[in-house]
Amino acid sequence: MTIAAEQVINGIIQERNLVTELPGPRSLALLARKENAVSAGVGIGLPVFITKAGGGILIDADGNSLIDMGSGIAVTTVGNANPEVAGRVAAQVANFTHTCFMVTPYEGYVEVCEVLNRLTPGDHEKRSALFNSGAEAVENAVKIARAFTGRQAVVVVEHGYHGRTNLTMGMTAKNMPYKHSFGPFAPEIYRVPVSYPFHDGPHGGAEVAAWAISRMEKEIGATNIAAIVIEPILGEGGFSVPAPGYFKAIADYAHANGIVFVADEIQSGFARTGDWFASEFEGVVPDLITTAKGIAGGMPLAAVTGRAEIMDSVHAGGLGGTYGGNPVACAAALGSMAWMQEHDARQIAKEIEAVMLSRLTAMQINHPTIGDIRGRGAMIAIELVKPGTIEPDAARTTALNKYCHQHGVVTLTAGTYGNVFRFLPPLTIPIPLLEEALGILEAAFEATA
Ligand code: PLZ
């Protein structure tokens, strides 16, 4: 039998194929080594050790082919080892691997900043600065906002996630596993309500924004607030999309009060949701945007992009770091950005959304534990509850996740209550493979009923 050309990506046949139980013997041996060599503090979702990946498939050390519904937490949006990324990375590695941009610069860094300045919302003058991780980008957005405003307070929202460094742990809502026993956290961080339509009952976006604004007024005072930092779609918090009006009202409040409005688009950004940035669905132009994950096809790169007058308000030498904007990571980003533009990535994300929403909506009829189906583009989630209520069903979520893992589908959970099942497939996943993953999810619902 011949295999249709579109079913082979990166030399990998795009089909799920299990040749051992998961994890198989080689992965189990590697797991034993992991336990002896790696800190127990570093957890693993599914201990199959990966040797090759591409399209929508991950291949493990035992030769199993698994369907990738996580993209390494929204990172490999353009697919793993995308040839456009791999080719540019190889060429860059052969030329030079590092100089430190602050010591002797190179063009790739500037070019990545130019692309980010062009693609982020708003046609005002912009500047960018590059870093290594999402948390580092968030930290720098706060530094920049404080330098620009001369103010200290940072406002974040319930269910928000911003990273694992000290400042970003403090900005993150959920205790376990991110914050527990790691305090004290940085001061001057304030948390206000976020619109969460499935939980808010009759309260719409504008009303929840009014509560949040009232809290800022009474508990902090607008003139003390340097920045409001919000994810336009909650990431780790469970993919809740705020009700219309919420995000815009908070942004308007920030702009009316000299507060820097920062959209953390580290998870929702860069074509993932069917537009370059999720902020665009509400017509919001953030002052600063933080990006990471999907911008560089798997290489560590992050950025802060925003209004030139804010970005340039920092003293010379105030921003940086040894590796920030590493040339190899920049080459990967340029490859990833080129692929997205050539292949109309935003449209692919919308096609994935259509497939997922129709399958999940059909599943909900037989499985009323699916309380809510939400998200945008290739960033979709379901919230699992006791039928007819909003009472979380974390146990069912864990059971479903386990079933999918055992059957060769790499899935992720999320949510403050651990009851959200989220899907972040790479845009290179063939639709039949996506359908197969959803079929296994359906079987998981039946098996765990
Ligand atoms: N802001 C919105 O989603 C990273 C974290 C996984 P880093 N999310 C995945 C985990 O358990 O550590 C994230 C995010 C948003 C910031 C970050 C932080 O990005 O690159 O992980 O530092």
Tab-separated table of C-alpha atoms and ligand atoms in Angstrom:
chain	number	residue	atom	x	y	z
A	1	MET	CA	0.000	0.000	0.000
A	2	THR	CA	1.334	3.447	-0.841
A	3	ILE	CA	1.042	6.247	1.644
A	4	ALA	CA	-0.426	9.511	0.383
A	5	ALA	CA	2.190	12.263	0.353
A	6	GLU	CA	0.277	14.429	2.811
A	7	GLN	CA	0.348	11.627	5.361
A	8	VAL	CA	4.131	11.854	5.712
A	9	ILE	CA	5.509	14.982	7.382
A	10	ASN	CA	9.195	15.274	8.307
A	11	GLY	CA	9.570	11.676	7.227
A	12	ILE	CA	7.032	10.631	9.853
A	13	ILE	CA	3.922	8.675	8.896
A	14	GLN	CA	1.017	10.627	10.330
A	15	GLU	CA	-0.724	7.847	12.169
A	16	ARG	CA	-1.091	6.707	15.747
A	17	ASN	CA	0.623	3.379	16.231
A	18	LEU	CA	1.239	1.702	19.572
A	19	VAL	CA	3.688	-1.190	19.645
A	20	THR	CA	4.017	-1.430	23.456
A	21	GLU	CA	1.970	-0.416	26.460
A	22	LEU	CA	2.659	3.174	27.446
A	23	PRO	CA	5.174	3.844	28.811
A	24	GLY	CA	7.103	1.034	27.097
A	25	PRO	CA	10.197	-0.703	28.515
A	26	ARG	CA	12.727	1.794	27.116
A	27	SER	CA	10.783	4.735	28.471
A	28	LEU	CA	10.453	2.982	31.836
A	29	ALA	CA	14.215	2.483	31.961
A	30	LEU	CA	14.743	6.147	31.115
A	31	LEU	CA	12.209	7.108	33.770
A	32	ALA	CA	14.209	5.163	36.351
A	33	ARG	CA	17.317	7.118	35.276
A	34	LYS	CA	15.312	10.351	35.446
A	35	GLU	CA	14.326	9.592	39.021
A	36	ASN	CA	17.965	9.130	40.001
A	37	ALA	CA	19.279	12.135	38.101
A	38	VAL	CA	16.577	14.806	37.926
A	39	SER	CA	15.064	16.716	40.827
A	40	ALA	CA	11.770	15.224	41.980
A	41	GLY	CA	10.431	18.796	41.797
A	42	VAL	CA	10.351	18.523	38.006
A	43	GLY	CA	7.157	16.629	37.228
A	44	ILE	CA	6.203	14.732	34.057
A	45	GLY	CA	2.728	14.421	32.519
A	46	LEU	CA	3.242	11.276	30.437
A	47	PRO	CA	6.619	9.559	30.861
A	48	VAL	CA	7.223	8.444	27.286
A	49	PHE	CA	10.640	9.675	26.169
A	50	ILE	CA	10.517	11.283	22.732
A	51	THR	CA	13.078	10.599	20.020
A	52	LYS	CA	11.504	12.271	16.950
A	53	ALA	CA	8.473	14.390	16.138
A	54	GLY	CA	6.735	16.207	13.309
A	55	GLY	CA	3.329	17.044	11.876
A	56	GLY	CA	0.958	15.847	14.584
A	57	ILE	CA	3.031	12.868	15.769
A	58	LEU	CA	5.500	12.261	18.601
A	59	ILE	CA	7.607	9.082	18.368
A	60	ASP	CA	8.931	7.569	21.589
A	61	ALA	CA	11.965	5.490	22.523
A	62	ASP	CA	9.957	2.265	22.134
A	63	GLY	CA	8.810	3.134	18.607
A	64	ASN	CA	5.273	4.182	19.557
A	65	SER	CA	3.654	6.979	17.517
A	66	LEU	CA	1.483	9.259	19.644
A	67	ILE	CA	-0.842	12.062	18.588
A	68	ASP	CA	0.337	15.457	19.839
A	69	MET	CA	-2.531	17.495	21.267
A	70	GLY	CA	-0.323	19.753	23.381
A	71	SER	CA	2.488	21.173	21.191
A	72	GLY	CA	4.757	21.123	24.246
A	73	ILE	CA	2.307	23.552	25.912
A	74	ALA	CA	1.490	25.731	22.899
A	75	VAL	CA	5.063	26.028	21.659
A	76	THR	CA	5.387	24.042	18.435
A	77	THR	CA	2.536	25.832	16.688
A	78	VAL	CA	4.310	25.340	13.330
A	79	GLY	CA	4.912	21.679	14.152
A	80	ASN	CA	7.918	19.988	15.656
A	81	ALA	CA	11.193	20.269	13.742
A	82	ASN	CA	9.374	22.258	11.074
A	83	PRO	CA	11.814	22.215	8.112
A	84	GLU	CA	11.619	25.997	7.837
A	85	VAL	CA	12.729	26.276	11.480
A	86	ALA	CA	15.205	23.380	11.425
A	87	GLY	CA	16.876	24.629	8.221
A	88	ARG	CA	17.462	28.141	9.518
A	89	VAL	CA	18.606	26.846	12.903
A	90	ALA	CA	21.146	24.516	11.246
A	91	ALA	CA	22.477	27.346	9.070
A	92	GLN	CA	22.759	29.687	12.048
A	93	VAL	CA	24.471	27.083	14.254
A	94	ALA	CA	27.061	26.569	11.528
A	95	ASN	CA	27.724	30.327	11.304
A	96	PHE	CA	27.842	31.340	14.966
A	97	THR	CA	25.920	30.285	18.066
A	98	HIS	CA	26.284	33.280	20.370
A	99	THR	CA	27.949	36.633	20.727
A	100	CYS	CA	25.599	38.240	23.263
A	101	PHE	CA	23.552	40.948	21.554
A	102	MET	CA	24.643	43.454	24.215
A	103	VAL	CA	28.320	42.853	23.365
A	104	THR	CA	28.343	42.574	19.548
A	105	PRO	CA	24.946	42.520	17.831
A	106	TYR	CA	23.606	40.613	14.806
A	107	GLU	CA	20.801	41.125	12.293
A	108	GLY	CA	18.487	38.253	13.341
A	109	TYR	CA	17.631	39.940	16.645
A	110	VAL	CA	16.687	43.186	14.899
A	111	GLU	CA	14.664	41.323	12.275
A	112	VAL	CA	12.643	39.419	14.901
A	113	CYS	CA	11.866	42.735	16.619
A	114	GLU	CA	10.799	44.240	13.277
A	115	VAL	CA	8.406	41.361	12.627
A	116	LEU	CA	6.959	41.545	16.152
A	117	ASN	CA	6.519	45.312	15.848
A	118	ARG	CA	4.687	44.818	12.571
A	119	LEU	CA	2.411	41.932	13.602
A	120	THR	CA	1.319	43.128	17.047
A	121	PRO	CA	-1.921	45.163	17.176
A	122	GLY	CA	-1.846	48.909	16.485
A	123	ASP	CA	0.003	50.930	13.850
A	124	HIS	CA	1.786	53.226	16.315
A	125	GLU	CA	5.575	53.320	16.605
A	126	LYS	CA	6.795	50.192	18.457
A	127	ARG	CA	9.937	48.668	19.921
A	128	SER	CA	10.729	45.162	21.171
A	129	ALA	CA	13.242	43.537	23.493
A	130	LEU	CA	14.041	39.810	23.491
A	131	PHE	CA	14.425	37.385	26.395
A	132	ASN	CA	14.581	33.632	27.020
A	133	SER	CA	11.341	32.590	28.678
A	134	GLY	CA	7.808	33.761	29.128
A	135	ALA	CA	8.353	34.518	32.804
A	136	GLU	CA	11.338	36.671	31.926
A	137	ALA	CA	9.261	38.610	29.393
A	138	VAL	CA	6.560	39.254	32.004
A	139	GLU	CA	9.180	40.396	34.540
A	140	ASN	CA	10.594	42.809	31.977
A	141	ALA	CA	7.176	44.156	31.032
A	142	VAL	CA	6.707	45.024	34.715
A	143	LYS	CA	10.178	46.609	34.920
A	144	ILE	CA	9.437	48.718	31.843
A	145	ALA	CA	5.982	49.778	33.061
A	146	ARG	CA	7.417	50.778	36.442
A	147	ALA	CA	10.243	52.758	34.839
A	148	PHE	CA	7.811	54.526	32.496
A	149	THR	CA	5.150	55.405	35.072
A	150	GLY	CA	7.288	55.863	38.178
A	151	ARG	CA	4.588	53.784	39.941
A	152	GLN	CA	4.832	50.418	41.697
A	153	ALA	CA	1.558	48.493	41.820
A	154	VAL	CA	0.924	45.611	39.433
A	155	VAL	CA	-2.646	44.383	38.901
A	156	VAL	CA	-3.364	40.814	37.806
A	157	VAL	CA	-6.541	38.752	37.718
A	158	GLU	CA	-8.033	35.670	39.316
A	159	HIS	CA	-6.994	32.431	37.554
A	160	GLY	CA	-4.082	34.279	35.899
A	161	TYR	CA	-0.779	32.534	35.152
A	162	HIS	CA	2.446	34.383	34.426
A	163	GLY	CA	5.373	32.102	35.318
A	164	ARG	CA	7.521	30.492	37.983
A	165	THR	CA	10.088	33.181	38.890
A	166	ASN	CA	9.552	35.054	42.141
A	167	LEU	CA	7.726	38.038	40.660
A	168	THR	CA	5.681	35.933	38.247
A	169	MET	CA	4.801	33.362	40.938
A	170	GLY	CA	3.397	36.252	42.901
A	171	MET	CA	1.430	37.319	39.825
A	172	THR	CA	0.126	33.765	39.285
A	173	ALA	CA	-3.147	32.873	41.011
A	174	LYS	CA	-2.923	29.147	41.667
A	175	ASN	CA	-1.028	27.834	44.678
A	176	MET	CA	-0.440	24.167	43.768
A	177	PRO	CA	1.926	23.340	42.190
A	178	TYR	CA	3.334	26.740	41.265
A	179	LYS	CA	3.676	28.684	44.519
A	180	HIS	CA	3.291	26.305	47.441
A	181	SER	CA	6.128	26.679	49.997
A	182	PHE	CA	8.068	29.067	47.723
A	183	GLY	CA	7.147	32.410	49.309
A	184	PRO	CA	7.557	35.156	50.309
A	185	PHE	CA	6.514	36.712	47.032
A	186	ALA	CA	7.276	40.167	45.662
A	187	PRO	CA	5.154	43.005	47.088
A	188	GLU	CA	2.765	45.381	45.288
A	189	ILE	CA	0.853	42.708	43.389
A	190	TYR	CA	-2.963	42.979	43.498
A	191	ARG	CA	-5.501	40.490	42.159
A	192	VAL	CA	-8.916	41.553	40.839
A	193	PRO	CA	-11.906	39.639	39.386
A	194	VAL	CA	-11.831	38.353	35.824
A	195	SER	CA	-14.805	37.637	33.613
A	196	TYR	CA	-15.346	33.864	33.543
A	197	PRO	CA	-18.617	33.416	31.661
A	198	PHE	CA	-19.233	29.795	32.717
A	199	HIS	CA	-18.927	30.727	36.402
A	200	ASP	CA	-20.351	34.246	36.392
A	201	GLY	CA	-24.009	33.378	35.817
A	202	PRO	CA	-25.893	36.440	34.628
A	203	HIS	CA	-23.012	38.866	35.192
A	204	GLY	CA	-21.666	40.107	31.863
A	205	GLY	CA	-18.224	41.361	30.886
A	206	ALA	CA	-18.909	45.027	31.613
A	207	GLU	CA	-20.269	44.245	35.067
A	208	VAL	CA	-17.287	42.114	36.104
A	209	ALA	CA	-14.946	44.816	34.727
A	210	ALA	CA	-16.764	47.362	36.903
A	211	TRP	CA	-16.107	45.187	39.995
A	212	ALA	CA	-12.444	44.893	39.045
A	213	ILE	CA	-12.148	48.645	38.484
A	214	SER	CA	-13.871	49.425	41.760
A	215	ARG	CA	-11.396	47.142	43.559
A	216	MET	CA	-8.466	48.935	41.903
A	217	GLU	CA	-9.906	52.316	42.899
A	218	LYS	CA	-10.607	51.382	46.523
A	219	GLU	CA	-7.712	49.053	47.326
A	220	ILE	CA	-4.832	50.564	45.342
A	221	GLY	CA	-5.699	53.928	43.770
A	222	ALA	CA	-5.240	54.410	40.037
A	223	THR	CA	-2.284	56.761	40.422
A	224	ASN	CA	-0.304	54.022	42.168
A	225	ILE	CA	-0.799	51.448	39.426
A	226	ALA	CA	2.095	50.906	36.998
A	227	ALA	CA	0.585	48.050	34.998
A	228	ILE	CA	-2.414	45.802	34.563
A	229	VAL	CA	-1.248	42.435	33.227
A	230	ILE	CA	-3.919	40.130	31.764
A	231	GLU	CA	-4.102	37.117	29.481
A	232	PRO	CA	-6.816	37.836	26.880
A	233	ILE	CA	-7.656	34.120	27.096
A	234	LEU	CA	-6.648	32.474	30.368
A	235	GLY	CA	-3.993	29.839	29.665
A	236	GLU	CA	-3.127	27.637	32.636
A	237	GLY	CA	-6.283	29.064	34.221
A	238	GLY	CA	-8.386	26.974	31.832
A	239	PHE	CA	-8.892	28.775	28.493
A	240	SER	CA	-11.789	30.862	29.733
A	241	VAL	CA	-12.519	33.627	27.223
A	242	PRO	CA	-13.756	36.748	29.053
A	243	ALA	CA	-17.281	37.834	28.175
A	244	PRO	CA	-17.430	40.593	25.531
A	245	GLY	CA	-16.644	43.992	26.967
A	246	TYR	CA	-14.499	42.893	29.899
A	247	PHE	CA	-11.065	43.091	28.332
A	248	LYS	CA	-11.890	46.339	26.521
A	249	ALA	CA	-13.261	48.007	29.676
A	250	ILE	CA	-10.110	47.153	31.644
A	251	ALA	CA	-7.907	48.411	28.801
A	252	ASP	CA	-9.928	51.633	28.572
A	253	TYR	CA	-9.609	52.151	32.325
A	254	ALA	CA	-5.853	51.679	32.076
A	255	HIS	CA	-5.580	54.156	29.227
A	256	ALA	CA	-7.738	56.753	30.995
A	257	ASN	CA	-5.514	56.539	34.079
A	258	GLY	CA	-1.971	56.445	32.714
A	259	ILE	CA	-1.638	52.731	33.540
A	260	VAL	CA	0.384	50.534	31.156
A	261	PHE	CA	-1.966	47.842	29.819
A	262	VAL	CA	-0.016	44.617	29.263
A	263	ALA	CA	-1.529	41.684	27.365
A	264	ASP	CA	0.232	38.460	28.292
A	265	GLU	CA	-0.135	36.621	24.975
A	266	ILE	CA	2.549	34.051	25.736
A	267	GLN	CA	0.042	31.218	25.331
A	268	SER	CA	-2.719	32.866	23.254
A	269	GLY	CA	-0.465	34.713	20.834
A	270	PHE	CA	0.990	34.159	17.437
A	271	ALA	CA	-1.723	32.641	15.253
A	272	ARG	CA	-2.740	30.104	17.899
A	273	THR	CA	-6.245	31.535	18.285
A	274	GLY	CA	-6.950	32.253	14.616
A	275	ASP	CA	-5.579	35.780	14.700
A	276	TRP	CA	-2.048	36.925	15.367
A	277	PHE	CA	-3.100	37.957	18.872
A	278	ALA	CA	-6.179	37.163	20.956
A	279	SER	CA	-6.380	40.848	21.995
A	280	GLU	CA	-7.558	41.584	18.453
A	281	PHE	CA	-10.894	39.822	18.956
A	282	GLU	CA	-11.902	42.593	21.344
A	283	GLY	CA	-10.309	45.315	19.235
A	284	VAL	CA	-7.911	46.095	22.086
A	285	VAL	CA	-4.504	47.606	21.348
A	286	PRO	CA	-2.330	46.771	24.376
A	287	ASP	CA	0.477	49.140	25.363
A	288	LEU	CA	2.799	46.176	25.791
A	289	ILE	CA	2.466	42.548	24.680
A	290	THR	CA	4.487	39.661	26.063
A	291	THR	CA	5.166	36.750	23.718
A	292	ALA	CA	7.118	33.473	23.923
A	293	LYS	CA	6.211	29.838	23.149
A	294	GLY	CA	4.802	29.852	19.577
A	295	ILE	CA	7.050	32.621	18.274
A	296	ALA	CA	10.125	30.421	17.824
A	297	GLY	CA	8.955	26.920	16.887
A	298	GLY	CA	10.429	25.266	19.975
A	299	MET	CA	13.576	27.301	20.630
A	300	PRO	CA	13.587	29.379	23.824
A	301	LEU	CA	12.725	32.951	22.919
A	302	ALA	CA	10.433	35.561	24.451
A	303	ALA	CA	9.715	39.207	23.828
A	304	VAL	CA	8.158	42.382	25.106
A	305	THR	CA	6.736	44.526	22.309
A	306	GLY	CA	4.997	47.855	22.672
A	307	ARG	CA	4.701	51.591	22.385
A	308	ALA	CA	8.041	53.181	21.544
A	309	GLU	CA	7.701	55.883	24.208
A	310	ILE	CA	7.179	53.234	26.917
A	311	MET	CA	9.814	50.784	25.662
A	312	ASP	CA	12.365	53.594	25.199
A	313	SER	CA	11.745	55.125	28.643
A	314	VAL	CA	14.167	52.673	30.279
A	315	HIS	CA	17.761	53.864	30.803
A	316	ALA	CA	20.335	52.466	28.366
A	317	GLY	CA	21.621	49.113	29.603
A	318	GLY	CA	18.580	48.595	31.851
A	319	LEU	CA	17.240	45.639	29.850
A	320	GLY	CA	19.067	42.539	28.717
A	321	GLY	CA	20.629	39.276	29.784
A	322	THR	CA	23.386	36.993	28.475
A	323	TYR	CA	21.230	34.866	26.195
A	324	GLY	CA	18.240	37.099	25.439
A	325	GLY	CA	17.560	36.967	21.684
A	326	ASN	CA	20.139	34.244	21.097
A	327	PRO	CA	20.934	34.075	17.348
A	328	VAL	CA	19.866	30.430	16.999
A	329	ALA	CA	16.533	31.160	18.712
A	330	CYS	CA	16.093	34.218	16.463
A	331	ALA	CA	16.750	32.095	13.364
A	332	ALA	CA	14.097	29.657	14.575
A	333	ALA	CA	11.666	32.521	15.138
A	334	LEU	CA	12.217	33.889	11.649
A	335	GLY	CA	11.609	30.411	10.223
A	336	SER	CA	8.472	29.968	12.274
A	337	MET	CA	7.173	33.441	11.357
A	338	ALA	CA	7.880	32.841	7.667
A	339	TRP	CA	6.070	29.485	7.740
A	340	MET	CA	3.041	31.054	9.443
A	341	GLN	CA	2.778	33.783	6.834
A	342	GLU	CA	3.324	31.448	3.874
A	343	HIS	CA	0.780	28.900	5.099
A	344	ASP	CA	-1.892	31.267	6.393
A	345	ALA	CA	-1.530	29.895	9.906
A	346	ARG	CA	-4.470	31.892	11.203
A	347	GLN	CA	-6.783	30.168	8.752
A	348	ILE	CA	-5.479	26.727	9.754
A	349	ALA	CA	-6.175	27.568	13.403
A	350	LYS	CA	-9.756	28.471	12.466
A	351	GLU	CA	-10.186	25.165	10.604
A	352	ILE	CA	-8.963	23.272	13.656
A	353	GLU	CA	-11.427	25.245	15.787
A	354	ALA	CA	-14.329	24.272	13.514
A	355	VAL	CA	-13.471	20.553	13.676
A	356	MET	CA	-12.984	20.609	17.435
A	357	LEU	CA	-16.075	22.607	18.299
A	358	SER	CA	-18.378	20.470	16.188
A	359	ARG	CA	-17.020	17.191	17.612
A	360	LEU	CA	-17.011	18.436	21.209
A	361	THR	CA	-20.512	19.881	20.927
A	362	ALA	CA	-21.758	16.514	19.676
A	363	MET	CA	-19.963	14.757	22.562
A	364	GLN	CA	-21.577	17.066	25.100
A	365	ILE	CA	-25.051	15.688	24.257
A	366	ASN	CA	-24.151	12.232	25.581
A	367	HIS	CA	-21.721	13.459	28.216
A	368	PRO	CA	-23.295	16.265	30.259
A	369	THR	CA	-20.193	16.317	32.449
A	370	ILE	CA	-18.895	18.629	29.699
A	371	GLY	CA	-20.194	21.815	31.270
A	372	ASP	CA	-18.494	24.259	28.950
A	373	ILE	CA	-16.728	24.191	25.581
A	374	ARG	CA	-14.613	27.249	24.898
A	375	GLY	CA	-11.524	28.838	23.451
A	376	ARG	CA	-10.515	30.039	20.023
A	377	GLY	CA	-8.635	28.555	17.108
A	378	ALA	CA	-6.267	25.776	18.099
A	379	MET	CA	-6.680	26.729	21.787
A	380	ILE	CA	-9.834	24.877	22.846
A	381	ALA	CA	-10.879	23.404	26.190
A	382	ILE	CA	-13.737	21.674	27.938
A	383	GLU	CA	-14.606	22.188	31.600
A	384	LEU	CA	-15.775	19.061	33.422
A	385	VAL	CA	-18.403	19.374	36.117
A	386	LYS	CA	-21.063	17.410	37.958
A	387	PRO	CA	-23.837	17.533	35.332
A	388	GLY	CA	-26.070	20.583	35.504
A	389	THR	CA	-23.826	22.415	37.993
A	390	ILE	CA	-20.528	24.300	37.957
A	391	GLU	CA	-19.112	21.975	40.603
A	392	PRO	CA	-15.684	20.858	39.311
A	393	ASP	CA	-15.055	17.195	38.450
A	394	ALA	CA	-11.286	16.978	38.692
A	395	ALA	CA	-11.360	13.196	39.203
A	396	ARG	CA	-13.096	12.666	35.860
A	397	THR	CA	-10.643	15.033	34.202
A	398	THR	CA	-7.710	13.037	35.547
A	399	ALA	CA	-9.329	9.758	34.448
A	400	LEU	CA	-9.945	11.062	30.916
A	401	ASN	CA	-6.403	12.349	30.670
A	402	LYS	CA	-5.048	8.985	31.784
A	403	TYR	CA	-7.168	7.121	29.223
A	404	CYS	CA	-5.977	9.389	26.402
A	405	HIS	CA	-2.360	8.962	27.479
A	406	GLN	CA	-2.650	5.173	27.624
A	407	HIS	CA	-4.144	5.213	24.133
A	408	GLY	CA	-1.416	7.313	22.604
A	409	VAL	CA	-2.879	10.811	22.673
A	410	VAL	CA	-0.775	13.436	24.445
A	411	THR	CA	-3.319	15.641	26.192
A	412	LEU	CA	-3.041	18.333	28.852
A	413	THR	CA	-5.246	19.487	31.692
A	414	ALA	CA	-5.549	22.989	33.164
A	415	GLY	CA	-7.705	25.155	35.385
A	416	THR	CA	-7.632	26.429	38.935
A	417	TYR	CA	-9.748	23.419	39.992
A	418	GLY	CA	-7.901	20.929	37.767
A	419	ASN	CA	-11.108	20.180	35.869
A	420	VAL	CA	-10.273	21.576	32.443
A	421	PHE	CA	-9.150	19.421	29.558
A	422	ARG	CA	-7.301	21.554	27.014
A	423	PHE	CA	-6.248	21.028	23.430
A	424	LEU	CA	-3.314	22.803	21.799
A	425	PRO	CA	-2.536	20.788	18.673
A	426	PRO	CA	0.214	21.918	16.318
A	427	LEU	CA	-1.178	23.606	13.201
A	428	THR	CA	0.563	20.906	11.165
A	429	ILE	CA	-1.682	18.155	12.542
A	430	PRO	CA	-3.504	16.458	9.641
A	431	ILE	CA	-7.278	16.764	10.157
A	432	PRO	CA	-7.829	12.960	10.122
A	433	LEU	CA	-5.330	12.651	12.972
A	434	LEU	CA	-7.152	15.379	14.899
A	435	GLU	CA	-10.408	13.503	14.300
A	436	GLU	CA	-8.803	10.318	15.583
A	437	ALA	CA	-7.635	12.049	18.763
A	438	LEU	CA	-11.174	13.319	19.324
A	439	GLY	CA	-12.486	9.810	18.738
A	440	ILE	CA	-10.203	8.539	21.492
A	441	LEU	CA	-11.432	11.312	23.761
A	442	GLU	CA	-14.981	10.159	23.081
A	443	ALA	CA	-13.997	6.586	23.927
A	444	ALA	CA	-12.412	7.959	27.111
A	445	PHE	CA	-15.748	9.486	28.111
A	446	GLU	CA	-17.466	6.153	27.576
A	447	ALA	CA	-14.773	4.164	29.399
A	448	THR	CA	-14.782	6.483	32.440
A	449	ALA	CA	-18.566	7.003	32.697
B	1	PLZ	N1	2.457	33.621	30.723
B	1	PLZ	C1	0.261	33.222	29.736
B	1	PLZ	O1	1.084	30.514	29.558
B	1	PLZ	C2	3.668	29.542	30.401
B	1	PLZ	C3	3.640	26.905	31.968
B	1	PLZ	C4	3.828	25.477	32.240
B	1	PLZ	P1	7.594	30.334	30.604
B	1	PLZ	N2	2.653	28.552	30.482
B	1	PLZ	C5	3.080	27.165	30.620
B	1	PLZ	C6	4.420	25.235	33.585
B	1	PLZ	O2	3.826	24.456	34.339
B	1	PLZ	O3	5.478	25.801	33.902
B	1	PLZ	C7	3.231	30.984	30.490
B	1	PLZ	C8	1.958	31.393	30.063
B	1	PLZ	C9	1.605	32.749	30.187
B	1	PLZ	C10	3.674	33.255	31.123
B	1	PLZ	C11	4.116	31.939	31.019
B	1	PLZ	C12	5.489	31.593	31.461
B	1	PLZ	O4	6.265	31.209	30.385
B	1	PLZ	O5	8.252	30.313	29.254
B	1	PLZ	O6	7.152	28.988	31.089
B	1	PLZ	O7	8.421	31.052	31.619
